[in-house]
XYZ file of C-alpha atoms in Angstrom:
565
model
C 44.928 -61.359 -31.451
C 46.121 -57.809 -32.698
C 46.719 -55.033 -29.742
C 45.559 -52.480 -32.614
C 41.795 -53.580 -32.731
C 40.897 -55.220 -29.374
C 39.977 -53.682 -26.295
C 38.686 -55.900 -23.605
C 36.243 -55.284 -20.367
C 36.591 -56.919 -17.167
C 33.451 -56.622 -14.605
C 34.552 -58.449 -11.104
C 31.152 -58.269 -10.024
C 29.086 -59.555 -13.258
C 31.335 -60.539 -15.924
C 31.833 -64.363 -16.372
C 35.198 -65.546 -17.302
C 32.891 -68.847 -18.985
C 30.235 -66.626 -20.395
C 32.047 -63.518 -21.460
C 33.483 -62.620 -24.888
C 35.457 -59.423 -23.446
C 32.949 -56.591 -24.500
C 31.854 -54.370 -22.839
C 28.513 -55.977 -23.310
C 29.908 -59.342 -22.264
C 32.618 -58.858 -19.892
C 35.089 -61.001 -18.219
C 35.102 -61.508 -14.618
C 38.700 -61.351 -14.068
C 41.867 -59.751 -15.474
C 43.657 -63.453 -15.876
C 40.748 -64.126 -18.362
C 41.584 -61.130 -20.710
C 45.052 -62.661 -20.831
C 44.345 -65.695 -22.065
C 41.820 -63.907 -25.039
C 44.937 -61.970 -25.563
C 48.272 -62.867 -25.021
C 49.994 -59.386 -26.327
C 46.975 -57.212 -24.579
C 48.774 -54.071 -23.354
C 47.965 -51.940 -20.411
C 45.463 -49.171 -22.187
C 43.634 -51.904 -23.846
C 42.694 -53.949 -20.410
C 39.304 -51.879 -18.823
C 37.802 -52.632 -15.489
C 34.372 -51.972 -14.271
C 34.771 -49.727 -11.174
C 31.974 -48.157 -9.216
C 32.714 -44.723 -7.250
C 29.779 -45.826 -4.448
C 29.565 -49.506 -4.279
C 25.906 -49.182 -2.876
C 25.236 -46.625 -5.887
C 25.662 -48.929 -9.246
C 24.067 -46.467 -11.540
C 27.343 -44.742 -10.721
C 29.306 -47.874 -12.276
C 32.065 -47.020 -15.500
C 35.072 -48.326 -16.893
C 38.453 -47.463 -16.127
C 41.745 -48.404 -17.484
C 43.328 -50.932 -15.332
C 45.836 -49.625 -12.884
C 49.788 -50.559 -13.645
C 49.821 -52.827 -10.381
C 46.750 -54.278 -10.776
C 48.050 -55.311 -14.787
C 51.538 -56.664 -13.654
C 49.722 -58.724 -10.832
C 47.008 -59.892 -13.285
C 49.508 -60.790 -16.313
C 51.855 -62.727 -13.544
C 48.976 -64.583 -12.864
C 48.603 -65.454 -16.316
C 51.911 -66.354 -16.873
C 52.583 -68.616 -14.124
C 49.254 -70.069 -15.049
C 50.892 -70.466 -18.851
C 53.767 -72.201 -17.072
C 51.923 -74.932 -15.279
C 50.126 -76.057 -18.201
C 53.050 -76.129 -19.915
C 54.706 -78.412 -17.168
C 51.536 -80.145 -17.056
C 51.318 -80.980 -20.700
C 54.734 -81.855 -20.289
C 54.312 -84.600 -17.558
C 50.841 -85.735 -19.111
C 53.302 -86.882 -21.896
C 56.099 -88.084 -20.199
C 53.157 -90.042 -18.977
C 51.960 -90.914 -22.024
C 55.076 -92.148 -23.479
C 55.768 -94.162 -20.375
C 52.468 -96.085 -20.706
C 53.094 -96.702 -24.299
C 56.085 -97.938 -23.863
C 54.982 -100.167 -21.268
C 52.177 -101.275 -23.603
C 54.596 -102.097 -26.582
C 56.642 -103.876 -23.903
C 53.691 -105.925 -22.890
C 52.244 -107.021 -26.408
C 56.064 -107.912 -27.385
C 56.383 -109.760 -24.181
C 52.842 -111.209 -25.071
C 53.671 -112.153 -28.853
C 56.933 -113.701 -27.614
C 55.008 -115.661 -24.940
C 52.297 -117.236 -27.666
C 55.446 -118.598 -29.691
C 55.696 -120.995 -26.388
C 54.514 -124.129 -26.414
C 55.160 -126.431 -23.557
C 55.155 -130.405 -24.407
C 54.831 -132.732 -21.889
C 58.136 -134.879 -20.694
C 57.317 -138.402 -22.387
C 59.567 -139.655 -19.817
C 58.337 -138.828 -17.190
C 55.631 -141.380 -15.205
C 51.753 -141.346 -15.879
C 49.673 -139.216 -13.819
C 47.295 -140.728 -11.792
C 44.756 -138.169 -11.719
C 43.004 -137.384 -8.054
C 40.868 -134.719 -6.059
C 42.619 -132.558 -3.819
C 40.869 -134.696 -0.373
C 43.113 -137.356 -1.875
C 46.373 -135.182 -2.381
C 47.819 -135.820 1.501
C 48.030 -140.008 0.511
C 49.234 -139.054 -3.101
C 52.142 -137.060 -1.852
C 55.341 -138.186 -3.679
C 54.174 -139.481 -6.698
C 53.295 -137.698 -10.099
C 49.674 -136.482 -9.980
C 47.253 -134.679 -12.275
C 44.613 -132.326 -10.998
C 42.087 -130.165 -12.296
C 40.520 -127.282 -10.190
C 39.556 -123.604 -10.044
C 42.883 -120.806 -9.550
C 41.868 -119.997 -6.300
C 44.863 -117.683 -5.409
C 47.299 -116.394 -8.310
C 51.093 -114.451 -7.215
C 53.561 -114.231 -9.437
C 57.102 -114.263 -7.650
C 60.077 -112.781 -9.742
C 60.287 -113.241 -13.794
C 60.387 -117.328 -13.383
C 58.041 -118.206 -10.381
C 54.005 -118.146 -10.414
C 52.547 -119.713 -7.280
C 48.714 -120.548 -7.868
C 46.403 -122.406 -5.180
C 44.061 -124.063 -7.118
C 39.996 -125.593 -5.588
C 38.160 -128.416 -6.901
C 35.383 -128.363 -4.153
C 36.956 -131.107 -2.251
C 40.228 -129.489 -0.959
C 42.843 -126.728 -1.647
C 46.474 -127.577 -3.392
C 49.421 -124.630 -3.291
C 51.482 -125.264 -7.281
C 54.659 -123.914 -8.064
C 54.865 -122.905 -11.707
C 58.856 -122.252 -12.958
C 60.848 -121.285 -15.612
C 58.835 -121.727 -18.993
C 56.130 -122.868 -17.607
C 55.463 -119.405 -16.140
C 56.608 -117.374 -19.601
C 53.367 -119.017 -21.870
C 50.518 -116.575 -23.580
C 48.346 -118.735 -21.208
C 50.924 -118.126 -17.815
C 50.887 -114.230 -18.680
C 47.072 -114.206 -19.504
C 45.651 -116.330 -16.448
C 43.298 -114.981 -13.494
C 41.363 -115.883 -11.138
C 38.807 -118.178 -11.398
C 40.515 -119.743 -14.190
C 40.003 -123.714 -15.112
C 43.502 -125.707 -15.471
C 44.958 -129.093 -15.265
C 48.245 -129.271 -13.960
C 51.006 -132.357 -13.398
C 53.089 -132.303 -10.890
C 54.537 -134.407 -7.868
C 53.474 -133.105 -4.463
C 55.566 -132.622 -1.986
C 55.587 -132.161 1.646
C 57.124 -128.188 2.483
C 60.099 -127.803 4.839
C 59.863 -126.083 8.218
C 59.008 -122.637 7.888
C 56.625 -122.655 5.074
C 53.340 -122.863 4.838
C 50.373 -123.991 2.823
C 46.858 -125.843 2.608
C 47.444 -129.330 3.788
C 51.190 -128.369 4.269
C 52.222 -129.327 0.952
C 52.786 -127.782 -2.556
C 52.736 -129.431 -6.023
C 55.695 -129.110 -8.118
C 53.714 -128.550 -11.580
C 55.914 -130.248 -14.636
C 53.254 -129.433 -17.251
C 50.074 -127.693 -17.656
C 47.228 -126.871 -19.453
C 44.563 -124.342 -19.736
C 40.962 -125.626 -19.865
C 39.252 -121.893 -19.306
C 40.262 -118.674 -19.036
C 37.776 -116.448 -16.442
C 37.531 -112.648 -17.547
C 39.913 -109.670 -16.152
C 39.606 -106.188 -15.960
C 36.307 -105.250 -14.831
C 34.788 -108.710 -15.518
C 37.431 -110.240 -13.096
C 36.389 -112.263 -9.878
C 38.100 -109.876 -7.406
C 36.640 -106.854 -9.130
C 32.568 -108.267 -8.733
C 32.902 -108.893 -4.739
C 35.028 -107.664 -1.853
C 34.689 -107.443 2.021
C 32.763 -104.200 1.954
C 30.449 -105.263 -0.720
C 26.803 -104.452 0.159
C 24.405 -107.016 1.347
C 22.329 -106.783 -1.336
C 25.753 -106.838 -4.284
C 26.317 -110.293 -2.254
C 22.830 -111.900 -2.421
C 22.521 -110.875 -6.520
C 26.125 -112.535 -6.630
C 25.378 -116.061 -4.469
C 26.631 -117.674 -7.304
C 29.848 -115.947 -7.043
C 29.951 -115.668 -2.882
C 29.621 -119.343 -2.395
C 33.503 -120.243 -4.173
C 34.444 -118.472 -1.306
C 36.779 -120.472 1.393
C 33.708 -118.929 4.391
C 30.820 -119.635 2.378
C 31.905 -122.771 0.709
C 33.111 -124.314 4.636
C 29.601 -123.354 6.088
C 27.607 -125.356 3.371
C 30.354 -128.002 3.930
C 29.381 -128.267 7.338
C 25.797 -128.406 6.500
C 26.093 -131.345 4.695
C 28.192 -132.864 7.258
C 25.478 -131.777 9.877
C 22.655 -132.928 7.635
C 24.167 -136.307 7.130
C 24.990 -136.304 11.343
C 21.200 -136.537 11.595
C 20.500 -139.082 8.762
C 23.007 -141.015 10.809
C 21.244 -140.516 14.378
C 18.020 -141.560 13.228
C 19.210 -144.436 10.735
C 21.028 -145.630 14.043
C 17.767 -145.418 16.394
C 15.814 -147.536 13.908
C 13.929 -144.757 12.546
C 12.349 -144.718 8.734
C 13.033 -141.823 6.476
C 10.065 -140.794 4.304
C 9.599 -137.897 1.374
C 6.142 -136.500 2.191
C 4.768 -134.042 -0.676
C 5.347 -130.063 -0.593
C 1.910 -129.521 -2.119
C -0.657 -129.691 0.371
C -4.446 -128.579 0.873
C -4.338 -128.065 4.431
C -2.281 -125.966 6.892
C -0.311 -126.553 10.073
C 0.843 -123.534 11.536
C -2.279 -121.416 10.534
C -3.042 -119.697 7.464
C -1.578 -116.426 7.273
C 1.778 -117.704 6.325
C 0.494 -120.000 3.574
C 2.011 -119.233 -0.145
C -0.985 -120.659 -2.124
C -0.996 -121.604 -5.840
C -3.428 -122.634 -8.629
C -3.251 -126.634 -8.751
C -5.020 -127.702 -11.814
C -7.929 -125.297 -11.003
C -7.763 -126.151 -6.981
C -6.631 -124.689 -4.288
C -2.890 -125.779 -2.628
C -0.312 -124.388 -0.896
C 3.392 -125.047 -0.512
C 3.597 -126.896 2.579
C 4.152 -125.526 6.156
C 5.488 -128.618 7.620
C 5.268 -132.235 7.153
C 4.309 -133.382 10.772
C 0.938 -134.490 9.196
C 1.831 -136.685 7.410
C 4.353 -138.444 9.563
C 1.749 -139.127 12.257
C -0.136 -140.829 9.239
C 3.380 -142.981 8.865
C 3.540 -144.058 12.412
C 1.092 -146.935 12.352
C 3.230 -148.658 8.924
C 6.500 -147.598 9.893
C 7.386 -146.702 13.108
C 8.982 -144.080 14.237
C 9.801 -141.971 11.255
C 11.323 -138.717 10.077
C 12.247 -136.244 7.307
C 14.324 -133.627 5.918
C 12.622 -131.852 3.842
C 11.810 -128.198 2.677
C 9.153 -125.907 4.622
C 7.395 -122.719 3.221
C 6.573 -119.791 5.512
C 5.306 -116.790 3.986
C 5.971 -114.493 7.068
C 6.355 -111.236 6.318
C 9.341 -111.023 8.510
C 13.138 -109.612 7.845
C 14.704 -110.729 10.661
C 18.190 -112.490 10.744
C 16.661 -115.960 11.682
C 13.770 -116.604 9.283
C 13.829 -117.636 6.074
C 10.735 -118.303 3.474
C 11.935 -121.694 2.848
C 14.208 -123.311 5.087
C 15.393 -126.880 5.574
C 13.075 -128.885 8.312
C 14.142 -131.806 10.052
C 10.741 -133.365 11.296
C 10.627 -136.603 13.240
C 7.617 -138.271 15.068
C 7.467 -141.179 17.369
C 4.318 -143.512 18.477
C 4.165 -144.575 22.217
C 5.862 -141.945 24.184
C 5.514 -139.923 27.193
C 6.386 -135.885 27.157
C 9.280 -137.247 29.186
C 10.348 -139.137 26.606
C 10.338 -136.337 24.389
C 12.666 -133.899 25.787
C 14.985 -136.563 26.059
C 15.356 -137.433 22.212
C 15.395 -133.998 21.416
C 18.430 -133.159 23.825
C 19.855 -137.020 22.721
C 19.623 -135.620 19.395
C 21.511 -132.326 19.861
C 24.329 -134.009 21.813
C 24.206 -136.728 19.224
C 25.020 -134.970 16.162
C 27.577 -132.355 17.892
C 29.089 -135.611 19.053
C 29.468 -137.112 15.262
C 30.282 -134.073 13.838
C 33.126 -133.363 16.423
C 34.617 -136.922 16.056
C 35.482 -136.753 12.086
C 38.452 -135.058 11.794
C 37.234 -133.689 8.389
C 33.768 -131.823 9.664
C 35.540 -130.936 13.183
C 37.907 -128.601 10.742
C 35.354 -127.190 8.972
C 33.386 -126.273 12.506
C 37.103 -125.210 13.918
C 38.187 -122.686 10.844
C 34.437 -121.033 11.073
C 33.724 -121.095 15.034
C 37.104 -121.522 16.958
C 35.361 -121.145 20.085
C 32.411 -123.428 20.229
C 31.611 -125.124 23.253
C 29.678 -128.104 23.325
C 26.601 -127.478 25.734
C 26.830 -129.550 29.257
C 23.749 -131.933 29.481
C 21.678 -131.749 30.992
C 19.955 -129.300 29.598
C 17.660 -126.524 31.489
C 13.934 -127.184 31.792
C 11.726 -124.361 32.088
C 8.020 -123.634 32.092
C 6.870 -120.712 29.996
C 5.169 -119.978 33.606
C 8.648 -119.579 35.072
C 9.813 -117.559 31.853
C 7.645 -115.007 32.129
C 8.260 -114.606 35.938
C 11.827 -114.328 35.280
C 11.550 -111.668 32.657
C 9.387 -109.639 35.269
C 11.860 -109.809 37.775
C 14.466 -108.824 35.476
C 12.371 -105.474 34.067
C 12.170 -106.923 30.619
C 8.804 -105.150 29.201
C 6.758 -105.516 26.288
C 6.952 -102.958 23.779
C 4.245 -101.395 24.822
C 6.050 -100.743 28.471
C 3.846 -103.151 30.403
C 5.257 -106.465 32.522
C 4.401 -109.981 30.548
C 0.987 -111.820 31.515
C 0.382 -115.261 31.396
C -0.958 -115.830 27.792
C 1.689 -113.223 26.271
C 3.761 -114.639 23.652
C 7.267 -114.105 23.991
C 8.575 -112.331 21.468
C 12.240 -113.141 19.449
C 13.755 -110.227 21.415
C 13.330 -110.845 25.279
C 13.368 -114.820 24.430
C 16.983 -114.341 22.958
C 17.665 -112.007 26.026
C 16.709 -114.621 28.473
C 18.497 -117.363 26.528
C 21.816 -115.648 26.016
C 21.908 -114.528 29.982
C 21.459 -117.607 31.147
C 24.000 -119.186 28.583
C 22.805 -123.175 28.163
C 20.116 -124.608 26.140
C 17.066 -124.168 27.652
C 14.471 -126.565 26.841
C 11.102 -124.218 27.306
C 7.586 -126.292 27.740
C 4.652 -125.947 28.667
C 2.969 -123.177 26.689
C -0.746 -122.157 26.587
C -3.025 -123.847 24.826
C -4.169 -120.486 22.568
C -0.722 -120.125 21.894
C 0.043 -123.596 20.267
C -1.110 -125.519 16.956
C -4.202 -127.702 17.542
C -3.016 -130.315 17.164
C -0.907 -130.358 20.274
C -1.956 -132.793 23.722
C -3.132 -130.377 26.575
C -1.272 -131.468 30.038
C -3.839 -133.698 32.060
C -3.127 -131.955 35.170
C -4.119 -128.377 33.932
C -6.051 -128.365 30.057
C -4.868 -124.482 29.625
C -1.426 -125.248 28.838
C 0.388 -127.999 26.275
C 2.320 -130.692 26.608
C 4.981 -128.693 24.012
C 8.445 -127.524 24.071
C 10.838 -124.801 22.194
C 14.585 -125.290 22.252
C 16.518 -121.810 22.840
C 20.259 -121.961 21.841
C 22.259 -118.781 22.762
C 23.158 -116.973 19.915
C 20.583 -117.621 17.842
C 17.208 -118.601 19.962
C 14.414 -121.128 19.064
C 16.201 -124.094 16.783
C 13.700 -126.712 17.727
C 9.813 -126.797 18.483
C 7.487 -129.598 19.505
C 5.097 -131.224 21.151
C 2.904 -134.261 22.119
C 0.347 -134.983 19.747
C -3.490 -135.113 20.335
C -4.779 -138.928 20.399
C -7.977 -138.094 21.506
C -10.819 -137.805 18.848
C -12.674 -135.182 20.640
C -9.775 -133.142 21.804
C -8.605 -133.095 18.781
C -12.296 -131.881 16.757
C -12.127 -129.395 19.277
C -9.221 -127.902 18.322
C -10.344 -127.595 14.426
C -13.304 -125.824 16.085
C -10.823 -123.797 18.156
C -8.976 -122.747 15.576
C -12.083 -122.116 12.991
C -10.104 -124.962 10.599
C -12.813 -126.758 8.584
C -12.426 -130.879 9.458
C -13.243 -132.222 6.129
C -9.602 -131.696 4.412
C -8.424 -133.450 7.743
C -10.323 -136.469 7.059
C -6.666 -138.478 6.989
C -5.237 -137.094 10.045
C -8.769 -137.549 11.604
C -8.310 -141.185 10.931
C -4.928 -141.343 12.857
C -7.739 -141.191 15.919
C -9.885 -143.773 14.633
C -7.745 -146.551 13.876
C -5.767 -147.339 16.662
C -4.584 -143.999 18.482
C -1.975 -143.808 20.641
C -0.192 -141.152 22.677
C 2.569 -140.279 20.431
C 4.937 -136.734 19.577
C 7.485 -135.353 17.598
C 9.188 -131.988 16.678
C 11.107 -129.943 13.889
C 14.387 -128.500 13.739
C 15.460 -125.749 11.533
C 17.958 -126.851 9.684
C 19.770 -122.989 9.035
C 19.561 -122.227 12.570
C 21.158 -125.326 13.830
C 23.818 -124.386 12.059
C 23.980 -120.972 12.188
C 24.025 -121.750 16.287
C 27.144 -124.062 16.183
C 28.946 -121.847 13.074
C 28.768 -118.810 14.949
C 26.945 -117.225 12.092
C 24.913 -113.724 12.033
C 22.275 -114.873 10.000
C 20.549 -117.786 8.611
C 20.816 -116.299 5.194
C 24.800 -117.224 5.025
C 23.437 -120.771 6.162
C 21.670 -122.395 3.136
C 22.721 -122.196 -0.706
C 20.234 -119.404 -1.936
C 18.562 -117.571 0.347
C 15.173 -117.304 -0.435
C 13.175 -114.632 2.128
C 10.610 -111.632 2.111
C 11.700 -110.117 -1.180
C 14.188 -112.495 -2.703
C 13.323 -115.782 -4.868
C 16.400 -114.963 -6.836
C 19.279 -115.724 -7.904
């Protein structure tokens, strides 16, 4: 810009240094500004707006800028000249560095691809295995195929990879050329591979899953996972929000936590199988459509069958009553829909229900199998080595509950939450007839630390199908199990055997009969006092995993909200 035919304006108080053009229409804001519109702008060409009353700016004019107030300015601009130049300067060094880098890489990489690695004909066959069977295969040349769990690359020739195949967890050492392949440069986690190898059993000192490490003689690459922003590590973390996690189940779950928990739950699930199998009782698979309800019908989901009315079922105790007089004592596992509108950390819309039901009992007999039951599957899974490590790595510190267990009346309950000052929400002491909400039940529960086994409720609290007590008709012969931690696991009850009890409670609960007609029967041909009770499945386990929610406790949660992924 020529000093001959430029003059520019600064205003401090309404120029804009974005805005401006240097006019004296458009002024700067600042005196820095001019300098960079200008860089040979001499004193008598820089003006700035001064006023001679600052309240008084009809009194405003411009003024050449004072000799100080240039030299200050034009330092300004010149040191501000010198940092972009160092800037630009290091943004390039920069530059050159990462290209460098780059070429270094894609060489590296070209050189890598011309690497083939061939498999030592010499060398004895693999017997291929899972990873449960790599403790007994120890010394011997193996072949594997798994997940990259864990990926570290030690020095130029060493890349240590712990690789998953659902079943167990196997530490391989990759050296030398093995390491320097397109595929050995290129892998990530989450990657598929087959690797050969002898395992070995590590020296004192070192450490590793199973305390042992394959050293890998040949691999191959089935499947390469994504990096970058597609990688694994880069979709979840530990501060990932709830809601990242549910979307990414499918993701969560190859995780050592999440993977262990529905470990266990097969373990636990099979602990039950194994309790009943051994007590002579007969599994049955009743149907999840249903027209009638069991737990009333405000937490039905309903759907269209063929033009009728059905709902997913509530429970199956219905129809294992109806099982009782052709098989016996009987149970199920099975799903259970409630559509409870309900975000708490221990319900679930569908949720796994162990239901069992047993002719010619007493209410006696009753709390027994249920606490036989408890004891009796904490028992199995504790003696297999295999589940007790599972229950170990996710809850160090379970205890297994000293039998017996408590016994306690709702009656007494609600006395002892009165003596302790535990209100209602409203402010007001509990009354006979109150239900006990999840709150001041888990309170009571986790103060008195033991399983409490808590019968007896009122009869307008309970289903209608369940026996009234002979010796007072206003409460049930029914019981709740309350584990501390996580509250109600278990609920049950005698049954009604008695025709006209059990029309009454249709009429009690405004239920029309006529569906019933099956159950009905159950009174007609050959009643007999009988009982039974369901266990949620999630909060069993969520009880002896030490887990927050019954959410982390089944495969996909489903819940108020979420039927997905």
């Amino acid at each position: 810009m020529s000093t001959n035919d430029q003059r520019l304006y600064v205003d401090p108080t309404g120029g804009s240094d974005e805005q401006g053009t240097g006019t004296q229409d458009k002024p700067f804001q600042s005196a820095a500004r001019a300098f960079e519109a200008c860089s040979d702008l001499v004193a008598n060409q820089l003006f700035t707006l001064t006023l001679a009353d600052p309240a008084d700016h009809s009194s405003a004019q411009y003024a050449t800028i004072s000799g100080a107030a240039f030299k200050k300015a034009k330092k300004r601009h010149d040191e501000a000249l010198r940092k972009r130049k160092k800037q630009a300067e290091q943004q390039q060094k920069e530059a050159d560095q990462a290209k460098k880098r780059a070429d270094d890489e894609q060489r590296r990489l070209d050189e890598a691809k011309s690497i083939v690695l061939k498999s030592d004909p010499s060398l004895p066959e693999a017997k291929q295995i899972k990873l449960r069977d790599a403790v007994a295969s120890r010394d011997q040349r193996v072949k594997v195929s798994g997940w990259v769990h864990r990926l570290r690359t030690q020095g130029k020739d060493m890349k240590f990879l712990v690789l998953r195949d659902g079943s167990g967890y196997l530490q391989c050492v990759l050296t030398n050329a093995l390491c320097h392949t397109y595929d050995a440069l290129m892998l990530t986690l989450e990657s598929t591979v087959t690797v050969y190898g002898v395992i070995k059993e590590l020296p004192e000192g070192k450490t590793a899953p199973d305390n042992h490490e394959m050293v890998v003689d040949y691999w191959e690459l089935i499947h390469r996972a994504p990096g970058g922003d597609e990688a694994y590590a880069s979709q979840l973390n530990e501060e990932s929000d709830p809601f990242v996690l549910l979307n990414n189940r499918h993701l969560v779950i190859r995780g050592e936590t999440a993977s262990a928990v529905l470990k266990l739950r097969a373990a636990v699930i099979r602990a039950f199988r194994d309790h009943f199998d051994n007590r002579g009782f007969t599994e049955v698979t009743p149907p999840c459509m249903v027209q009638t309800q069991v737990e009333g019908g405000s937490t039905l989901f309903s759907l269209n069958y063929y033009g009728e009315p059905a709902y997913l079922t509530q429970s199956s105790q219905l129809y294992l009553e109806a099982c009782l007089p052709a098989l016996g004592d009987v149970y199920c596992v099975a799903e259970s829909y409630r559509a409870e509108k309900s975000h708490t950390r221990r319900h679930l819309s569908e949720y796994t229900h162990l239901e069992i039901e047993m002719a010619f009992i007493t209410f006696d007999d009753l709390l027994t199998s249920i606490e036989e039951m408890v004891c009796g599957v904490i028992d199995r899974v504790m003696a297999n080595p295999r589940t007790k490590a599972l229950l170990d790595q996710l809850n160090p510190n379970f205890q297994i509950p000293q039998r017996p267990y408590m016994r306690m009346d709702y009656k007494d309950a609600i006395a002892w939450l009165n003596e302790r000052g535990v209100k209602k929400e409203d402010g007001t002491d509990f009354q006979f007839g109150d239900d006990i909400p999840e709150a001041p039940e888990r309170h009571m529960t986790d103060t008195i630390g033991r399983p409490i086994l808590l019968c007896r409720f009122p009869t307008e609290l309970k289903g209608f199908y369940m026996k009234k007590c002979p010796e007072d008709p206003t409460i049930t012969e029914s019981v709740d199990v309350l584990m501390p931690g996580v509250g109600e696991i278990v609920g049950g009850s005698m049954r009604i055997s008695d025709m006209d009890e059990l029309l009454a409670g249709y009429r009690r609960e405004g239920i029309d009969p006529a569906p019933y007609y099956w159950f009905t029967d159950q009174r007609k041909y050959g009643t007999t006092e009988h009982g039974g009770f369901g266990l949620g499945m999630e909060r069993f386990l969520a009880w002896i995993a030490d887990r927050r929610t019954v959410r982390d406790c089944t495969l996909f949660p489903r819940f108020m909200g979420r039927c997905a992924p």
